[in-house]
GROMACS .gro file of C-alpha atoms in nm:
model
  366
    1MET     CA    1  11.741   9.648  10.879
    2PRO     CA    2  11.395   9.854  10.990
    3GLU     CA    3  11.263   9.694  11.266
    4VAL     CA    4  10.957   9.919  11.419
    5LYS     CA    5  10.934   9.992  11.814
    6LEU     CA    6  10.706  10.174  12.020
    7VAL     CA    7  10.709  10.198  12.406
    8ASN     CA    8  10.396  10.351  12.566
    9VAL     CA    9  10.322  10.569  12.308
   10THR     CA   10  10.086  10.856  12.366
   11LYS     CA   11   9.913  11.172  12.218
   12ARG     CA   12   9.671  11.357  12.336
   13TYR     CA   13   9.446  11.653  12.242
   14GLY     CA   14   9.283  11.872  12.479
   15ARG     CA   15   9.119  11.521  12.646
   16ILE     CA   16   9.108  11.309  12.297
   17VAL     CA   17   9.355  11.042  12.429
   18ALA     CA   18   9.385  10.884  12.011
   19ASN     CA   19   9.695  10.682  12.120
   20ASP     CA   20   9.662  10.541  12.455
   21HIS     CA   21  10.001  10.363  12.612
   22ILE     CA   22  10.091  10.172  12.269
   23ASN     CA   23  10.319   9.916  12.264
   24LEU     CA   24  10.389   9.716  11.924
   25THR     CA   25  10.687   9.572  11.794
   26ILE     CA   26  10.636   9.628  11.396
   27LYS     CA   27  10.940   9.337  11.300
   28ASP     CA   28  11.253   9.401  11.008
   29LYS     CA   29  11.034   9.285  10.613
   30GLU     CA   30  10.677   9.201  10.845
   31TYR     CA   31  10.356   9.322  10.632
   32VAL     CA   32  10.120   9.462  10.905
   33SER     CA   33   9.757   9.699  10.876
   34VAL     CA   34   9.600   9.846  11.129
   35ILE     CA   35   9.233   9.799  11.190
   36GLY     CA   36   8.935   9.956  11.378
   37PRO     CA   37   8.635  10.154  11.396
   38SER     CA   38   8.611  10.543  11.304
   39GLY     CA   39   8.826  10.743  11.529
   40CYS     CA   40   9.014  10.458  11.685
   41GLY     CA   41   9.304  10.602  11.706
   42LYS     CA   42   9.542  10.416  11.349
   43THR     CA   43   9.606  10.743  11.140
   44THR     CA   44   9.764  10.891  11.447
   45LEU     CA   45   9.951  10.540  11.516
   46ILE     CA   46  10.111  10.616  11.178
   47LYS     CA   47  10.189  10.990  11.185
   48ASN     CA   48  10.307  10.903  11.497
   49ILE     CA   49  10.593  10.669  11.343
   50ALA     CA   50  10.625  10.891  11.066
   51GLY     CA   51  10.696  11.227  11.287
   52ILE     CA   52  10.422  11.385  11.108
   53ILE     CA   53  10.318  11.461  11.472
   54GLU     CA   54  10.511  11.379  11.815
   55PRO     CA   55  10.344  11.105  12.091
   56ASP     CA   56  10.322  11.338  12.435
   57GLU     CA   57  10.460  10.988  12.567
   58GLY     CA   58  10.628  10.650  12.557
   59GLU     CA   59  10.966  10.632  12.259
   60ILE     CA   60  10.932  10.526  11.895
   61TYR     CA   61  11.247  10.330  11.731
   62ILE     CA   62  11.268  10.238  11.386
   63GLY     CA   63  11.596   9.986  11.271
   64GLY     CA   64  11.687  10.037  11.687
   65ARG     CA   65  11.733  10.424  11.674
   66LEU     CA   66  11.528  10.607  11.923
   67VAL     CA   67  11.353  10.867  11.622
   68ASN     CA   68  11.156  11.112  11.888
   69LYS     CA   69  11.198  11.427  11.749
   70VAL     CA   70  11.385  11.310  11.474
   71PRO     CA   71  11.219  11.551  11.176
   72ILE     CA   72  11.040  11.303  10.849
   73GLU     CA   73  11.296  11.359  10.625
   74ASP     CA   74  11.538  11.184  10.826
   75ARG     CA   75  11.374  10.871  10.934
   76GLU     CA   76  11.391  10.737  10.617
   77ILE     CA   77  11.039  10.575  10.547
   78GLY     CA   78  10.812  10.642  10.237
   79TYR     CA   79  10.475  10.690  10.259
   80VAL     CA   80  10.186  10.709  10.120
   81PHE     CA   81   9.852  10.916  10.158
   82GLN     CA   82   9.531  10.852  10.120
   83ASN     CA   83   9.441  11.134   9.883
   84ILE     CA   84   9.726  11.076   9.580
   85ALA     CA   85   9.935  11.314   9.628
   86LEU     CA   86  10.092  11.344   9.316
   87PHE     CA   87  10.280  11.693   9.163
   88PRO     CA   88   9.965  11.818   8.879
   89HIS     CA   89  10.235  11.992   8.625
   90MET     CA   90  10.509  11.679   8.627
   91THR     CA   91  10.559  11.383   8.476
   92VAL     CA   92  10.545  11.023   8.644
   93TRP     CA   93  10.923  11.045   8.602
   94ASP     CA   94  10.918  11.392   8.718
   95ASN     CA   95  10.724  11.281   9.024
   96ILE     CA   96  10.889  10.935   9.112
   97THR     CA   97  11.241  11.144   9.022
   98TYR     CA   98  11.204  11.417   9.228
   99GLY     CA   99  11.298  11.287   9.603
  100PRO     CA  100  11.661  11.168   9.470
  101LYS     CA  101  11.721  11.475   9.261
  102VAL     CA  102  11.622  11.698   9.538
  103LYS     CA  103  11.862  11.451   9.824
  104GLY     CA  104  12.152  11.561   9.539
  105TYR     CA  105  12.196  11.186   9.454
  106PRO     CA  106  12.406  11.112   9.130
  107PRO     CA  107  12.220  11.085   8.798
  108GLU     CA  108  12.329  10.788   8.628
  109GLU     CA  109  12.256  10.678   9.052
  110THR     CA  110  11.852  10.808   9.002
  111GLU     CA  111  11.763  10.695   8.636
  112SER     CA  112  11.916  10.338   8.660
  113LEU     CA  113  11.653  10.347   9.040
  114ALA     CA  114  11.394  10.489   8.869
  115ARG     CA  115  11.405  10.245   8.531
  116GLU     CA  116  11.389   9.999   8.830
  117MET     CA  117  11.090  10.107   8.977
  118ILE     CA  118  10.856  10.235   8.713
  119GLU     CA  119  10.907   9.887   8.550
  120MET     CA  120  10.818   9.713   8.860
  121ILE     CA  121  10.524   9.909   8.893
  122LYS     CA  122  10.402   9.839   8.543
  123VAL     CA  123  10.380  10.232   8.397
  124ALA     CA  124  10.668  10.165   8.156
  125ALA     CA  125  10.505  10.259   7.908
  126ARG     CA  126  10.267  10.620   8.089
  127ALA     CA  127  10.641  10.694   8.233
  128ASP     CA  128  10.549  11.061   8.009
  129ALA     CA  129  10.186  11.064   8.094
  130TYR     CA  130  10.113  11.355   8.389
  131PRO     CA  131   9.903  11.227   8.691
  132ASP     CA  132   9.577  11.415   8.522
  133GLU     CA  133   9.607  11.131   8.242
  134LEU     CA  134   9.646  10.815   8.450
  135SER     CA  135   9.368  10.634   8.613
  136GLY     CA  136   9.397  10.607   9.028
  137GLY     CA  137   9.482  10.309   9.093
  138THR     CA  138   9.841  10.403   8.874
  139GLN     CA  139   9.851  10.739   8.996
  140GLN     CA  140   9.896  10.566   9.328
  141LYS     CA  141  10.113  10.332   9.171
  142THR     CA  142  10.314  10.620   9.068
  143ALA     CA  143  10.300  10.805   9.444
  144VAL     CA  144  10.453  10.473   9.578
  145ALA     CA  145  10.754  10.468   9.369
  146ARG     CA  146  10.860  10.808   9.498
  147ALA     CA  147  10.813  10.683   9.827
  148LEU     CA  148  11.038  10.494   9.744
  149MET     CA  149  11.268  10.591   9.507
  150THR     CA  150  11.429  10.720   9.863
  151ARG     CA  151  11.579  10.383   9.883
  152SER     CA  152  11.372  10.373  10.238
  153LYS     CA  153  11.336  10.040  10.320
  154LEU     CA  154  11.004  10.143  10.620
  155LEU     CA  155  10.667  10.244  10.351
  156LEU     CA  156  10.385  10.406  10.612
  157LEU     CA  157  10.080  10.313  10.388
  158ASP     CA  158   9.796  10.538  10.548
  159GLU     CA  159   9.427  10.460  10.333
  160PRO     CA  160   9.671  10.425  10.057
  161LEU     CA  161   9.335  10.301   9.883
  162GLY     CA  162   9.032  10.496   9.983
  163ALA     CA  163   8.957  10.697   9.680
  164LEU     CA  164   8.957  10.439   9.462
  165ASP     CA  165   8.698  10.225   9.356
  166LEU     CA  166   8.653   9.794   9.454
  167LYS     CA  167   8.733   9.625   9.114
  168VAL     CA  168   9.107   9.866   9.159
  169ARG     CA  169   9.125   9.870   9.508
  170ALA     CA  170   9.115   9.487   9.483
  171ALA     CA  171   9.385   9.451   9.187
  172LEU     CA  172   9.594   9.691   9.365
  173ARG     CA  173   9.647   9.495   9.760
  174TYR     CA  174   9.827   9.287   9.607
  175GLU     CA  175   9.998   9.509   9.386
  176LEU     CA  176  10.131   9.665   9.702
  177ARG     CA  177  10.235   9.339   9.864
  178ARG     CA  178  10.447   9.191   9.574
  179ILE     CA  179  10.600   9.527   9.587
  180VAL     CA  180  10.695   9.565   9.962
  181LYS     CA  181  10.775   9.126   9.902
  182ASP     CA  182  10.973   9.190   9.617
  183LEU     CA  183  11.195   9.506   9.748
  184GLY     CA  184  11.218   9.302  10.143
  185LEU     CA  185  11.044   9.633  10.285
  186THR     CA  186  10.914   9.697  10.631
  187ALA     CA  187  10.499   9.807  10.609
  188LEU     CA  188  10.269   9.964  10.813
  189HIS     CA  189   9.948   9.943  10.627
  190VAL     CA  190   9.695  10.182  10.761
  191THR     CA  191   9.304  10.100  10.628
  192HIS     CA  192   8.917  10.064  10.672
  193ASP     CA  193   8.820   9.803  10.523
  194GLN     CA  194   8.885   9.474  10.689
  195GLU     CA  195   8.855   9.229  10.336
  196GLU     CA  196   9.198   9.424  10.255
  197ALA     CA  197   9.358   9.439  10.562
  198MET     CA  198   9.294   9.006  10.564
  199SER     CA  199   9.449   8.920  10.240
  200ILE     CA  200   9.730   9.138  10.208
  201SER     CA  201   9.917   9.084  10.591
  202ASP     CA  202  10.137   8.899  10.729
  203ARG     CA  203   9.977   9.043  11.069
  204VAL     CA  204   9.677   9.226  11.182
  205VAL     CA  205   9.611   9.499  11.472
  206VAL     CA  206   9.286   9.562  11.577
  207MET     CA  207   9.220   9.881  11.731
  208ARG     CA  208   8.965  10.056  11.948
  209ARG     CA  209   8.956  10.371  12.136
  210GLY     CA  210   9.372  10.412  12.102
  211ARG     CA  211   9.424  10.094  12.198
  212ILE     CA  212   9.557   9.799  12.052
  213VAL     CA  213   9.253   9.540  12.119
  214GLU     CA  214   9.419   9.257  11.981
  215SER     CA  215   9.719   9.173  11.723
  216GLY     CA  216   9.769   8.808  11.526
  217LYS     CA  217   9.787   8.681  11.187
  218PRO     CA  218   9.480   8.752  10.970
  219LEU     CA  219   9.353   8.341  11.013
  220GLU     CA  220   9.381   8.340  11.403
  221LEU     CA  221   9.193   8.662  11.435
  222TYR     CA  222   8.932   8.477  11.199
  223MET     CA  223   8.902   8.163  11.353
  224ARG     CA  224   8.948   8.246  11.663
  225PRO     CA  225   8.933   8.658  11.782
  226LYS     CA  226   9.047   8.666  12.168
  227ASN     CA  227   8.775   8.923  12.234
  228ILE     CA  228   8.454   8.949  12.192
  229PHE     CA  229   8.509   9.345  11.994
  230THR     CA  230   8.780   9.113  11.767
  231ALA     CA  231   8.428   8.866  11.684
  232ASN     CA  232   8.235   9.161  11.577
  233PHE     CA  233   8.469   9.331  11.438
  234VAL     CA  234   8.626   9.159  11.180
  235GLY     CA  235   8.361   8.972  10.938
  236GLU     CA  236   8.039   8.913  11.094
  237ALA     CA  237   7.956   8.694  11.400
  238ASN     CA  238   7.625   8.650  11.605
  239PHE     CA  239   7.649   8.582  11.978
  240LEU     CA  240   7.357   8.489  12.200
  241GLU     CA  241   7.416   8.576  12.606
  242GLY     CA  242   7.322   8.230  12.852
  243LYS     CA  243   7.469   8.077  13.177
  244LEU     CA  244   7.764   7.766  13.206
  245ASP     CA  245   7.543   7.473  13.297
  246ARG     CA  246   7.807   7.228  13.272
  247VAL     CA  247   8.069   7.088  13.168
  248THR     CA  248   8.168   6.737  12.959
  249ASN     CA  249   8.453   6.575  12.796
  250GLU     CA  250   8.349   6.659  12.471
  251GLY     CA  251   8.292   7.020  12.580
  252SER     CA  252   8.051   7.270  12.795
  253ILE     CA  253   7.677   7.310  12.767
  254VAL     CA  254   7.589   7.663  12.719
  255ASP     CA  255   7.218   7.756  12.863
  256ILE     CA  256   7.068   8.019  12.661
  257GLY     CA  257   6.700   8.052  12.762
  258SER     CA  258   6.386   7.907  12.663
  259GLY     CA  259   6.505   7.508  12.693
  260LEU     CA  260   6.777   7.619  12.456
  261LYS     CA  261   7.113   7.498  12.519
  262ILE     CA  262   7.437   7.489  12.255
  263MET     CA  263   7.765   7.301  12.323
  264THR     CA  264   8.108   7.474  12.265
  265ARG     CA  265   8.491   7.237  12.256
  266ASP     CA  266   8.558   7.608  12.474
  267LYS     CA  267   8.601   7.570  12.868
  268GLY     CA  268   8.760   7.746  13.092
  269MET     CA  269   8.482   7.869  13.238
  270LYS     CA  270   8.299   7.753  13.588
  271ILE     CA  271   7.949   7.652  13.607
  272GLY     CA  272   7.662   7.918  13.670
  273ASP     CA  273   7.929   8.228  13.465
  274ARG     CA  274   7.735   8.442  13.243
  275VAL     CA  275   7.860   8.357  12.954
  276VAL     CA  276   7.868   8.497  12.545
  277ALA     CA  277   7.867   8.238  12.272
  278ALA     CA  278   7.943   8.308  11.980
  279PHE     CA  279   7.962   8.126  11.600
  280ARG     CA  280   8.066   8.299  11.220
  281PRO     CA  281   7.758   8.317  11.004
  282GLU     CA  282   7.892   8.070  10.772
  283PHE     CA  283   7.972   7.769  10.971
  284ALA     CA  284   7.617   7.763  11.037
  285ILE     CA  285   7.365   7.576  10.808
  286LEU     CA  286   7.006   7.560  10.759
  287GLY     CA  287   6.901   7.173  10.868
  288LYS     CA  288   7.119   6.886  11.056
  289ILE     CA  289   7.378   6.800  11.104
  290GLU     CA  290   7.495   6.474  11.308
  291GLY     CA  291   7.690   6.589  11.625
  292GLY     CA  292   7.559   6.923  11.550
  293ASN     CA  293   7.347   7.234  11.743
  294THR     CA  294   7.090   7.287  11.671
  295LEU     CA  295   6.853   7.536  11.717
  296SER     CA  296   6.479   7.629  11.611
  297GLY     CA  297   6.313   7.981  11.420
  298ASN     CA  298   6.134   8.121  11.192
  299ILE     CA  299   6.299   8.367  10.953
  300THR     CA  300   6.225   8.707  10.948
  301ASP     CA  301   6.474   8.848  10.656
  302ILE     CA  302   6.640   8.705  10.359
  303VAL     CA  303   6.910   8.952  10.220
  304TYR     CA  304   7.074   8.912   9.852
  305SER     CA  305   7.438   9.023   9.837
  306GLY     CA  306   7.593   8.996   9.515
  307SER     CA  307   7.740   8.610   9.515
  308LEU     CA  308   7.612   8.535   9.890
  309VAL     CA  309   7.207   8.537  10.074
  310ARG     CA  310   7.187   8.612  10.421
  311ILE     CA  311   6.930   8.476  10.631
  312TYR     CA  312   6.798   8.550  10.908
  313VAL     CA  313   6.628   8.385  11.214
  314GLU     CA  314   6.427   8.443  11.516
  315LEU     CA  315   6.468   8.228  11.850
  316PRO     CA  316   6.214   8.108  12.090
  317ASN     CA  317   6.424   8.262  12.314
  318GLU     CA  318   6.397   8.641  12.086
  319SER     CA  319   6.737   8.582  11.951
  320ARG     CA  320   6.798   8.681  11.631
  321ILE     CA  321   7.078   8.458  11.463
  322VAL     CA  322   7.130   8.557  11.081
  323ILE     CA  323   7.310   8.221  10.854
  324LYS     CA  324   7.505   8.356  10.562
  325LYS     CA  325   7.476   8.118  10.244
  326ALA     CA  326   7.645   8.106   9.914
  327LEU     CA  327   7.348   8.063   9.662
  328ARG     CA  328   7.334   7.830   9.357
  329PHE     CA  329   7.137   7.893   9.077
  330GLY     CA  330   6.764   7.711   9.090
  331GLU     CA  331   6.852   7.630   9.496
  332PRO     CA  332   6.496   7.641   9.624
  333LEU     CA  333   6.529   7.928   9.966
  334PRO     CA  334   6.318   7.886  10.230
  335ARG     CA  335   6.090   8.168  10.217
  336ILE     CA  336   6.003   8.451  10.550
  337GLY     CA  337   5.799   8.325  10.784
  338GLU     CA  338   5.893   8.003  10.754
  339LYS     CA  339   6.043   7.716  11.090
  340VAL     CA  340   6.355   7.618  10.990
  341THR     CA  341   6.611   7.406  11.176
  342VAL     CA  342   6.954   7.574  11.251
  343SER     CA  343   7.247   7.383  11.300
  344ILE     CA  344   7.616   7.514  11.380
  345SER     CA  345   7.882   7.271  11.492
  346PRO     CA  346   8.056   7.260  11.899
  347GLU     CA  347   8.382   7.289  11.697
  348ASN     CA  348   8.262   7.684  11.576
  349ILE     CA  349   8.112   7.867  11.816
  350LEU     CA  350   8.350   8.004  12.045
  351MET     CA  351   8.279   8.107  12.419
  352TYR     CA  352   8.346   8.454  12.619
  353PRO     CA  353   8.310   8.563  12.929
  354TYR     CA  354   7.997   8.837  12.979
  355PRO     CA  355   8.174   9.143  12.981
  356GLU     CA  356   8.152   9.338  13.229
  357ARG     CA  357   7.996   9.636  13.088
  358GLY     CA  358   7.758   9.418  12.898
  359LEU     CA  359   7.756   9.282  12.558
  360ARG     CA  360   7.615   9.573  12.360
  361ARG     CA  361   7.876   9.818  12.479
  362GLU     CA  362   8.137   9.579  12.378
  363LEU     CA  363   8.010   9.529  12.051
  364SER     CA  364   7.945   9.905  11.992
  365LEU     CA  365   8.219  10.081  11.763
  366GLU     CA  366   8.194  10.386  11.948
   0.00000   0.00000   0.00000
């Protein structure tokens, strides 16, 4: 079965190192998504696995077989592109059956497999339609079916939903996962959409500047990211610079300046160390909570985004934090300029060593 293993895979374009000694294993039947800023090397990674490009260094194994130098058509993979790649002069049926016909599969086997596939992707009623007669979502489902018709057990998805509108993307992402799991496939899904990756993946890989920064289960990456970049890139986070003031049985006390101190349950650093305290905007609330850290400041901005409101608060140390709050009908909201108290539970504050090259550069997406 198609476990995928990359060993020190490196790809250069002149001075640019698109993939820098990548080591990654994707287990059989695992759904893995790769995310990262634009230009981080995620598309190069998937193209290396597919055989569209060849790495300059390192080894790629699919199902235990070394596939370096093996042509794409012999790697037994299905590949789905961002730009929907269907033959415009062929019907859904003809697009889906094209691969098996070219490979010389028996006609009876091809027809049986195609009927099974169009039922699975729920396009049986449109089997005689041409691509320009279909919605974007149905076109992309057809492209997925065509990729799987050669009975590939490894599915590579390169921004497969990027060309679709928001609501279609949201619905189709779950269809993709269902198809992958129903067929027992191994899937690698490259996307710029964090929500997409977090909602359908068994594991998420975060890349930056050609390297893997961190990987883990979606909830682990969100709740307990191991490094500052992941905390910033996956979702939203507030970051407060400070020094470790003291350590008690309950946790670590961080001095963030101007007389402000906060507690985190995280330990493991020495008193006097420069640190960064981080917390998610949705874990902070307006008002006081028992046993919580409290910070006072003035509201500088209020931004509405659908069902959520972001409230920006400037603290006495000149740091600015954001609180993310669900809107409730009839509930009064504070006003810009108003002084408020913000509370965060110590369990929801993470502590990191201060980055050697500075916090701003560590958070940069470049």
